[in-house]
Structure formats: C-alpha cells, structure tokens
PDB file of C-alpha atoms in Angstrom:
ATOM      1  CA  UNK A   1      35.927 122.293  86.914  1.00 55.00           C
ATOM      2  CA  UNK A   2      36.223 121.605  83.129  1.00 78.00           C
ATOM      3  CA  UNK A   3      40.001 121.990  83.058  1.00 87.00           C
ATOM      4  CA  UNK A   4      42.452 121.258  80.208  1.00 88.00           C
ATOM      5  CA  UNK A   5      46.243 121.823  79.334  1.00 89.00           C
ATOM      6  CA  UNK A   6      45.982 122.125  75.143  1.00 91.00           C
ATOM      7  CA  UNK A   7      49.325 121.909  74.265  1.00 94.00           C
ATOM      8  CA  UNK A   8      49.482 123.372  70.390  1.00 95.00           C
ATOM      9  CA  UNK A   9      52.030 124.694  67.543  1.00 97.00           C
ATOM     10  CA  UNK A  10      50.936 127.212  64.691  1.00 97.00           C
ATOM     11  CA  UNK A  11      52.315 128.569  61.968  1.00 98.00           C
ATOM     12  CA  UNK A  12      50.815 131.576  59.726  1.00 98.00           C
ATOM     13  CA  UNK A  13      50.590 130.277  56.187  1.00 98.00           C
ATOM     14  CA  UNK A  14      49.988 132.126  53.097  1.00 98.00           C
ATOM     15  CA  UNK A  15      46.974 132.058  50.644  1.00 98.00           C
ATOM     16  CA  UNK A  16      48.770 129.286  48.413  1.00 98.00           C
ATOM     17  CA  UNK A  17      50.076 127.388  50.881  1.00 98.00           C
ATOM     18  CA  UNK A  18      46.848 127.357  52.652  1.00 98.00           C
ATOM     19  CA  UNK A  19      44.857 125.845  49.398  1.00 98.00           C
ATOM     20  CA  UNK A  20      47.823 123.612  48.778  1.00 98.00           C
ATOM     21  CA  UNK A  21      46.840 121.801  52.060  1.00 98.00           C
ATOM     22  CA  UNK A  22      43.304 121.922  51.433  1.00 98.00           C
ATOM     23  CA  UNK A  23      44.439 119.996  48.073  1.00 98.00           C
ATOM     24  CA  UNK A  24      47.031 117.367  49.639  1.00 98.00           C
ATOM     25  CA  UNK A  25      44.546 116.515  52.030  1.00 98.00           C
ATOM     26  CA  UNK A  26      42.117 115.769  49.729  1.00 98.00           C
ATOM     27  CA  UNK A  27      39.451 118.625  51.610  1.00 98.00           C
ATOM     28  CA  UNK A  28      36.114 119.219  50.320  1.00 96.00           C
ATOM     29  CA  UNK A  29      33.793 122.226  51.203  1.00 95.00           C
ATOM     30  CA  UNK A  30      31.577 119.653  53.855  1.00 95.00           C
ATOM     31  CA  UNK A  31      34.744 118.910  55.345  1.00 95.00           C
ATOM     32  CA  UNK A  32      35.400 122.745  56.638  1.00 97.00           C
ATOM     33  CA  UNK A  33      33.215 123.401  59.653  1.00 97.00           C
ATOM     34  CA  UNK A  34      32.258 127.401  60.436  1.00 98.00           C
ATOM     35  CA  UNK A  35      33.266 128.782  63.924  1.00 98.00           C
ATOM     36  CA  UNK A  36      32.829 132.141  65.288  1.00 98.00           C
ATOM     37  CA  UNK A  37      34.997 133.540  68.770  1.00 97.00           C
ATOM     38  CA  UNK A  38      33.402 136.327  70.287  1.00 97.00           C
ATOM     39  CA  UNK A  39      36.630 138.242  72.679  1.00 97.00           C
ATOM     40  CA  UNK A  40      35.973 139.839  75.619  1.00 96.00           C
ATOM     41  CA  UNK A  41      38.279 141.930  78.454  1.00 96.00           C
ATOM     42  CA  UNK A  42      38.032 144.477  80.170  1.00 96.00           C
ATOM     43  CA  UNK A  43      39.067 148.279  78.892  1.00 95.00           C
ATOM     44  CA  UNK A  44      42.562 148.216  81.520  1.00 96.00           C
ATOM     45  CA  UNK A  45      43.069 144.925  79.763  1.00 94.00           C
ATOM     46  CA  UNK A  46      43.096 142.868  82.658  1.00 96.00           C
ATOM     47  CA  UNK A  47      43.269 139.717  81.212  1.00 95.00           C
ATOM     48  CA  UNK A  48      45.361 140.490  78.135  1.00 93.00           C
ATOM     49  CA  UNK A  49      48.138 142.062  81.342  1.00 94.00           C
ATOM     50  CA  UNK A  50      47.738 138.128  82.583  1.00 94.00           C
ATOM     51  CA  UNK A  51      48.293 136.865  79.042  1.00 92.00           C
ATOM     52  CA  UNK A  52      45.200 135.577  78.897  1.00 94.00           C
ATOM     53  CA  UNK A  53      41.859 135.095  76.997  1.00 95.00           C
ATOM     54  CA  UNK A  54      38.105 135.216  77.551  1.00 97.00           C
ATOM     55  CA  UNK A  55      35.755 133.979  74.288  1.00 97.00           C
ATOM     56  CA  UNK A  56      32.665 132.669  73.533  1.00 98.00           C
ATOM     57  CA  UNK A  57      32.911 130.143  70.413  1.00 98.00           C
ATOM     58  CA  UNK A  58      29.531 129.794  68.528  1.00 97.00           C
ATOM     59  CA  UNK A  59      29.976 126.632  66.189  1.00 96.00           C
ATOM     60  CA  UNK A  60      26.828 125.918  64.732  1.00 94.00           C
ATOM     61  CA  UNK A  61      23.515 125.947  67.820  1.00 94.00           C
ATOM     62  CA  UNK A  62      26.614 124.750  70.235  1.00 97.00           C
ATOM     63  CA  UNK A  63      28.146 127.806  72.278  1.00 97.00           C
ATOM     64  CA  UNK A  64      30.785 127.674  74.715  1.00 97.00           C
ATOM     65  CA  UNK A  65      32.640 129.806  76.809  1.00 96.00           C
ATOM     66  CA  UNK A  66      36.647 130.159  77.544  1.00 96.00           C
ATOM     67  CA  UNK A  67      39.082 131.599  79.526  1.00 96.00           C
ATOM     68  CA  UNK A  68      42.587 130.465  78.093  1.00 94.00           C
ATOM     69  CA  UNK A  69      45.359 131.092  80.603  1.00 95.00           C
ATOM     70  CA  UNK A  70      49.257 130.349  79.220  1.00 89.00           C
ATOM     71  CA  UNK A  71      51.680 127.854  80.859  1.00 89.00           C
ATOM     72  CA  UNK A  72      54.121 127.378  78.634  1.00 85.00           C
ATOM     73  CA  UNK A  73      55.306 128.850  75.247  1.00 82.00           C
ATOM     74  CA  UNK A  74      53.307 126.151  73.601  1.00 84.00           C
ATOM     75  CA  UNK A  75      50.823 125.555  76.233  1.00 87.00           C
ATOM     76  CA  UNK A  76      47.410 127.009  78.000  1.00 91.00           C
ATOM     77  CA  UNK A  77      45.242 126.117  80.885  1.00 94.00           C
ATOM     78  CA  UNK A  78      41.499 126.093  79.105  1.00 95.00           C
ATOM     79  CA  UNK A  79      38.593 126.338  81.304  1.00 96.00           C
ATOM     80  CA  UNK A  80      35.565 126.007  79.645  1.00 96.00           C
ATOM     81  CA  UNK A  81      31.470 126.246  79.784  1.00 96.00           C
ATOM     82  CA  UNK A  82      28.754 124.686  77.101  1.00 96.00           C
ATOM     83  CA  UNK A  83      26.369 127.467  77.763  1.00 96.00           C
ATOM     84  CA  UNK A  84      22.849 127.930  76.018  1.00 96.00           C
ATOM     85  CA  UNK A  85      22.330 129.912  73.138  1.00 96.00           C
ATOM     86  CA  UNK A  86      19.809 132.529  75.386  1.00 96.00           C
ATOM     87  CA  UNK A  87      22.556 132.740  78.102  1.00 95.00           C
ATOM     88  CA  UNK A  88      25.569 133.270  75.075  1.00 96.00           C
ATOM     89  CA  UNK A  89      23.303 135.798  74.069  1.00 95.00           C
ATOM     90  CA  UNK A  90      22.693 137.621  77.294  1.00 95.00           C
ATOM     91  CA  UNK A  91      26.473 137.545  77.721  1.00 95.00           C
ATOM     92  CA  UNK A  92      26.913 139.084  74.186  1.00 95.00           C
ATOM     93  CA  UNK A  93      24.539 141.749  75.229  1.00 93.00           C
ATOM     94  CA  UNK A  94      26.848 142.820  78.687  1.00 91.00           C
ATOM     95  CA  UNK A  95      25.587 140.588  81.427  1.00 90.00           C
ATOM     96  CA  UNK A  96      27.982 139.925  83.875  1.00 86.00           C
ATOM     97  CA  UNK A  97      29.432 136.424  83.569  1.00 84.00           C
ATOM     98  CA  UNK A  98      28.591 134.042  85.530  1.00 80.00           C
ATOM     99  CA  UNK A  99      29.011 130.787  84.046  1.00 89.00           C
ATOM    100  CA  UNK A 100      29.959 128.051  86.569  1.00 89.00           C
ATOM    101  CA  UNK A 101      33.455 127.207  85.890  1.00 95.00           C
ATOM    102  CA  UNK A 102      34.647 130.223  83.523  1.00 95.00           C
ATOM    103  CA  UNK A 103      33.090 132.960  86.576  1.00 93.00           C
ATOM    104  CA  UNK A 104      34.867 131.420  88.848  1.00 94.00           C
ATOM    105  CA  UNK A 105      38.043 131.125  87.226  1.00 95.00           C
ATOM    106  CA  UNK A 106      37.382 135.228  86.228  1.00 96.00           C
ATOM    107  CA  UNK A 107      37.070 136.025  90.195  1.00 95.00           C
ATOM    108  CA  UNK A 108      40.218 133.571  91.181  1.00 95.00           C
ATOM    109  CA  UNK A 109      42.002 136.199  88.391  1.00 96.00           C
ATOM    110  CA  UNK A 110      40.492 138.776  90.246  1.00 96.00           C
ATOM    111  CA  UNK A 111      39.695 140.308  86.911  1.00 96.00           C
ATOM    112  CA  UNK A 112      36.157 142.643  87.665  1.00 95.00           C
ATOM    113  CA  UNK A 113      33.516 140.915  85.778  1.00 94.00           C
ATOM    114  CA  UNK A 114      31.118 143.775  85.854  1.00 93.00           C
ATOM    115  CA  UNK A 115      33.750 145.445  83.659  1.00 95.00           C
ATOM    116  CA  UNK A 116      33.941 142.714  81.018  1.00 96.00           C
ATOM    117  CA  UNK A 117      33.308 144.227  77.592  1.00 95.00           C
ATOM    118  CA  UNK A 118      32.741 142.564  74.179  1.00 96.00           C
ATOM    119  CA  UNK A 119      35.997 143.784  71.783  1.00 94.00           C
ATOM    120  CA  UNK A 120      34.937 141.620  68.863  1.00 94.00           C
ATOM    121  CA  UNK A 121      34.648 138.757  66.821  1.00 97.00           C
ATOM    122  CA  UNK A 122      36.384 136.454  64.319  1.00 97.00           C
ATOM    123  CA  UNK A 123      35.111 133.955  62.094  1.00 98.00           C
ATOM    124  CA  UNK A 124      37.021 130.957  61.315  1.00 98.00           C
ATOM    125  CA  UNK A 125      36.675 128.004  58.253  1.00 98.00           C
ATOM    126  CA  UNK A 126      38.378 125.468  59.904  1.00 98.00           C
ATOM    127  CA  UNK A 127      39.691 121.731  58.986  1.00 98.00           C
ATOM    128  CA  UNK A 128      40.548 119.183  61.816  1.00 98.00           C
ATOM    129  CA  UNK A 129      42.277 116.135  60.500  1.00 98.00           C
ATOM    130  CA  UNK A 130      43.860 113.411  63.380  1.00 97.00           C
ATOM    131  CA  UNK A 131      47.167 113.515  61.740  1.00 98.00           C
ATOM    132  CA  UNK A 132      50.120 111.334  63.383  1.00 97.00           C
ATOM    133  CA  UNK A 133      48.734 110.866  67.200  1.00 96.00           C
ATOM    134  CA  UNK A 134      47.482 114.631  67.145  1.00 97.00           C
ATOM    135  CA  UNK A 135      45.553 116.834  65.666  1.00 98.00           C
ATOM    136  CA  UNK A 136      45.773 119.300  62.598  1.00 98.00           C
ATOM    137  CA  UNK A 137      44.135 122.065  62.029  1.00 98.00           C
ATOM    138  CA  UNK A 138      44.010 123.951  58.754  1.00 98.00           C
ATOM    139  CA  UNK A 139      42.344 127.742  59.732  1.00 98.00           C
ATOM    140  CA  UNK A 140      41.040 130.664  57.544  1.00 98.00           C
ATOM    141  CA  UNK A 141      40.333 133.334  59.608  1.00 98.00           C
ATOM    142  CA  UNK A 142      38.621 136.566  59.099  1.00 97.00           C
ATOM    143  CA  UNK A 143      38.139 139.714  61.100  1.00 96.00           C
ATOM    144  CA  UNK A 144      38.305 143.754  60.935  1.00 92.00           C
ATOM    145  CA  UNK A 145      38.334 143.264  57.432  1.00 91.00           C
ATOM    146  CA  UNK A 146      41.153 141.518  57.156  1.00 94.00           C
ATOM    147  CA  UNK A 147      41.840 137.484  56.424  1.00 96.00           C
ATOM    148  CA  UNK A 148      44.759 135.252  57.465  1.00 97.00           C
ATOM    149  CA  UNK A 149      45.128 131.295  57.262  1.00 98.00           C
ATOM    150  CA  UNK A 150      47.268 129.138  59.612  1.00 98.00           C
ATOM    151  CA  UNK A 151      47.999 125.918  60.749  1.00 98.00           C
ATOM    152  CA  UNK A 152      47.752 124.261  63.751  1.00 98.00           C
ATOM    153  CA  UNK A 153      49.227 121.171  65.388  1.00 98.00           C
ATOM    154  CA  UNK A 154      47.381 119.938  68.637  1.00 97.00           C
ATOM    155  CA  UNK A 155      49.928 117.410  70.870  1.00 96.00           C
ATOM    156  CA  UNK A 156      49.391 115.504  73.853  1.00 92.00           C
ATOM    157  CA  UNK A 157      53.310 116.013  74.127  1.00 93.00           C
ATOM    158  CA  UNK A 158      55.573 119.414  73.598  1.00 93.00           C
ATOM    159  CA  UNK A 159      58.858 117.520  72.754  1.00 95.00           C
ATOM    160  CA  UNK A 160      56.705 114.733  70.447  1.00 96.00           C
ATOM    161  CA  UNK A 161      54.619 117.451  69.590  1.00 97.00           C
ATOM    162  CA  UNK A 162      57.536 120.270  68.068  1.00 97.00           C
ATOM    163  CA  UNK A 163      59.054 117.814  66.470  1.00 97.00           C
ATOM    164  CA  UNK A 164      56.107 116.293  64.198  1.00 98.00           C
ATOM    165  CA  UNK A 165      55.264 119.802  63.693  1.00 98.00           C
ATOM    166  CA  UNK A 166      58.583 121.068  62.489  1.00 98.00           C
ATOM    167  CA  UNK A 167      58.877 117.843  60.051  1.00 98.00           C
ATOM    168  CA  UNK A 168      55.513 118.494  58.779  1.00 98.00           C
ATOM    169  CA  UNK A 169      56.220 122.232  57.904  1.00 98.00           C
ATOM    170  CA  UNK A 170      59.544 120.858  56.346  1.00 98.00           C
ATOM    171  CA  UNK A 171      57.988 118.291  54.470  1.00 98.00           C
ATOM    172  CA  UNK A 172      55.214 120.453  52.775  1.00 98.00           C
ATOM    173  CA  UNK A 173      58.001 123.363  52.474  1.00 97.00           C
ATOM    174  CA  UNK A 174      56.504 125.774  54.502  1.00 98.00           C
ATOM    175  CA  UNK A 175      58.489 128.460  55.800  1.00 97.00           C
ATOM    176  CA  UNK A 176      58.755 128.956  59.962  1.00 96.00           C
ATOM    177  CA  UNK A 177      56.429 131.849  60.487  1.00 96.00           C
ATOM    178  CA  UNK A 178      55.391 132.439  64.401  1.00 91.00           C
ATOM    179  CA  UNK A 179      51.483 132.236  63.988  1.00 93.00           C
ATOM    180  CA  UNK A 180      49.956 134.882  67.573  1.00 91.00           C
ATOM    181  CA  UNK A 181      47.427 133.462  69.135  1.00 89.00           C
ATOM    182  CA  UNK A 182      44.048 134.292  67.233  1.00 94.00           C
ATOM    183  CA  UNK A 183      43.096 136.350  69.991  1.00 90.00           C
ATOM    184  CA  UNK A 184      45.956 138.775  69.868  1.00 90.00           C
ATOM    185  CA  UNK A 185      45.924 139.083  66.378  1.00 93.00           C
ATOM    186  CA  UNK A 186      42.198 140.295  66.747  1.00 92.00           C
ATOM    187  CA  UNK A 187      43.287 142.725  69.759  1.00 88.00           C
ATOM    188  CA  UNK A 188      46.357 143.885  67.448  1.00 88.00           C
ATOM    189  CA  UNK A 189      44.178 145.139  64.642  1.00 90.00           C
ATOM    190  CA  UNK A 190      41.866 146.551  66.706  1.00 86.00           C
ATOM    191  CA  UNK A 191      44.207 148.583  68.201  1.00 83.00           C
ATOM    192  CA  UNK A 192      45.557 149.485  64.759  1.00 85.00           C
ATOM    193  CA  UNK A 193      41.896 150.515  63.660  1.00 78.00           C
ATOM    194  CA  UNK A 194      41.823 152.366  67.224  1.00 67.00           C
TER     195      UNK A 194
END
C-alpha cells in the first residue's frame, strides 16, 4: 500500500509577505506549477469526525487520489492512488471509490463509500523549493471566492523540522499565524456559505 508519514509546518501569510517570498527567492511565473484538490466526505462527515481527508489532486494530465489521516500535530498518514484521468473523472461524477489502496483504506475507516460526496474544489499556484534538507512550499490558494497564501515546510524530522521552520519565519519576519489544513479551510467556508 502506497503509505507515507508527511511530516509538515504552515503558516498563513499575507498578500505582501507572500510576493516578498516570491521576490527573495528569485520566482518566476514557469517556476509556479497549477494544482487543483477536489474534497470529498460524506454528508455525517465521517471522515472530517476522524480528522481526516479524502481528495483527488489534478496537477496537469497527472491525477491522484488521497486519504490523509493525522498522527501527530504536525504529522499525517497519506495513502495515495495515481489514477487515470477517465477513472478521476468517473469519481468526480459519484462513482463509488474503489481505487486500490485509497478504497481500502476508506472500508478499514469504515467510512460508507457509497455515501462519498464531492464538497468542492480548490485551486492552488504553488512553489516547491528544497530549502535546508526539506522542502518549501510557497501556496496561493483560491476557493468559494475567496484567496489565501501560505507557507509550507515539509521535514523528514518534527524536532529538525520546527525548528528550521520557526528560524525561517523569524528570519524573513513573518509573524506566527497557525495556517488549517487546506482542507478545513475549504470545509469552513463552505459551511459559512451554507
């Protein structure tokens, strides 16, 4: 089973602070890559009741499929599918899901798959740069009419990890701001629009 722990930090940033990255970093418009998460759960919120997560991510032709489960504070359990484009689709569309690894994940959960409902989607411009053994990630993120932009700090280590992280907020002087999961923020302003 395609199985990961993705240990991450994030941080909501503002507007400025999100361009002034773009410009330290030196990022031009070929370096920003265009992602779209589809959400999905069921309308008892089974998953979201586990604190968990069910997307498809359409980057480009590529489409996968995730089911994020949390661990830690700063840490999930990712269990992923590349799935084809037709079966993405089909899934889009309300077929039950039945993707090797994610299904089976879904019915260990015992969340009922037949009742699996698209909720949304968000789009995301995002950056990747392999910053100091890890990974940054510079998002702008819209959805429900709204935008946000965050950062992102991908460790292979929470202690290592926090600690980078917190020296490169302080060092660009950037405010602590707890960044939700992009999932909840989705589910929180579609509850708001509900």
């Amino acid at each position: 089973m395609p199985q990961e722990i993705e240990i991450e930090f994030k941080n909501m940033l503002t507007k400025e602070q999100y361009e002034s990255l773009l410009q330290y970093f030196h990022i031009q418009p070929e370096h920003i890559s265009y992602q779209v998460n589809h959400y999905f759960d069921t309308e008892q919120w089974h998953l979201k009741q586990l604190m968990s997560g069910l997307r498809i991510r359409q980057i480009g032709d590529h489409f996968e499929c995730t089911i994020k489960e949390k661990t830690t504070y700063n840490a999930h359990l990712e269990t992923t599918d590349v799935i084809t484009k037709e079966l993405a689709e089909q899934l889009l569309n309300g077929a039950p899901f039945q993707t090797e690894s994610v299904g089976k994940r879904l019915e260990a959960l015992h969340i009922p798959i037949d009742q699996l409902k698209l909720f949304g989607s968000l789009a995301t411009n995002r950056v990747e740069l392999t910053y100091k053994g890890g990974i940054l990630v510079l998002d702008h993120s819209t959805y429900m009419n709204q935008q946000d932009y965050e950062v992102e700090y991908e460790a292979v280590d929470e202690t290592t990890g926090q600690m980078i992280f917190d020296e490169f907020l302080a060092a660009h002087q950037i405010k602590k701001n707890h960044a939700p999961k992009k999932i909840a923020r989705f589910m929180n302003a579609l509850q708001k629009k509900g």
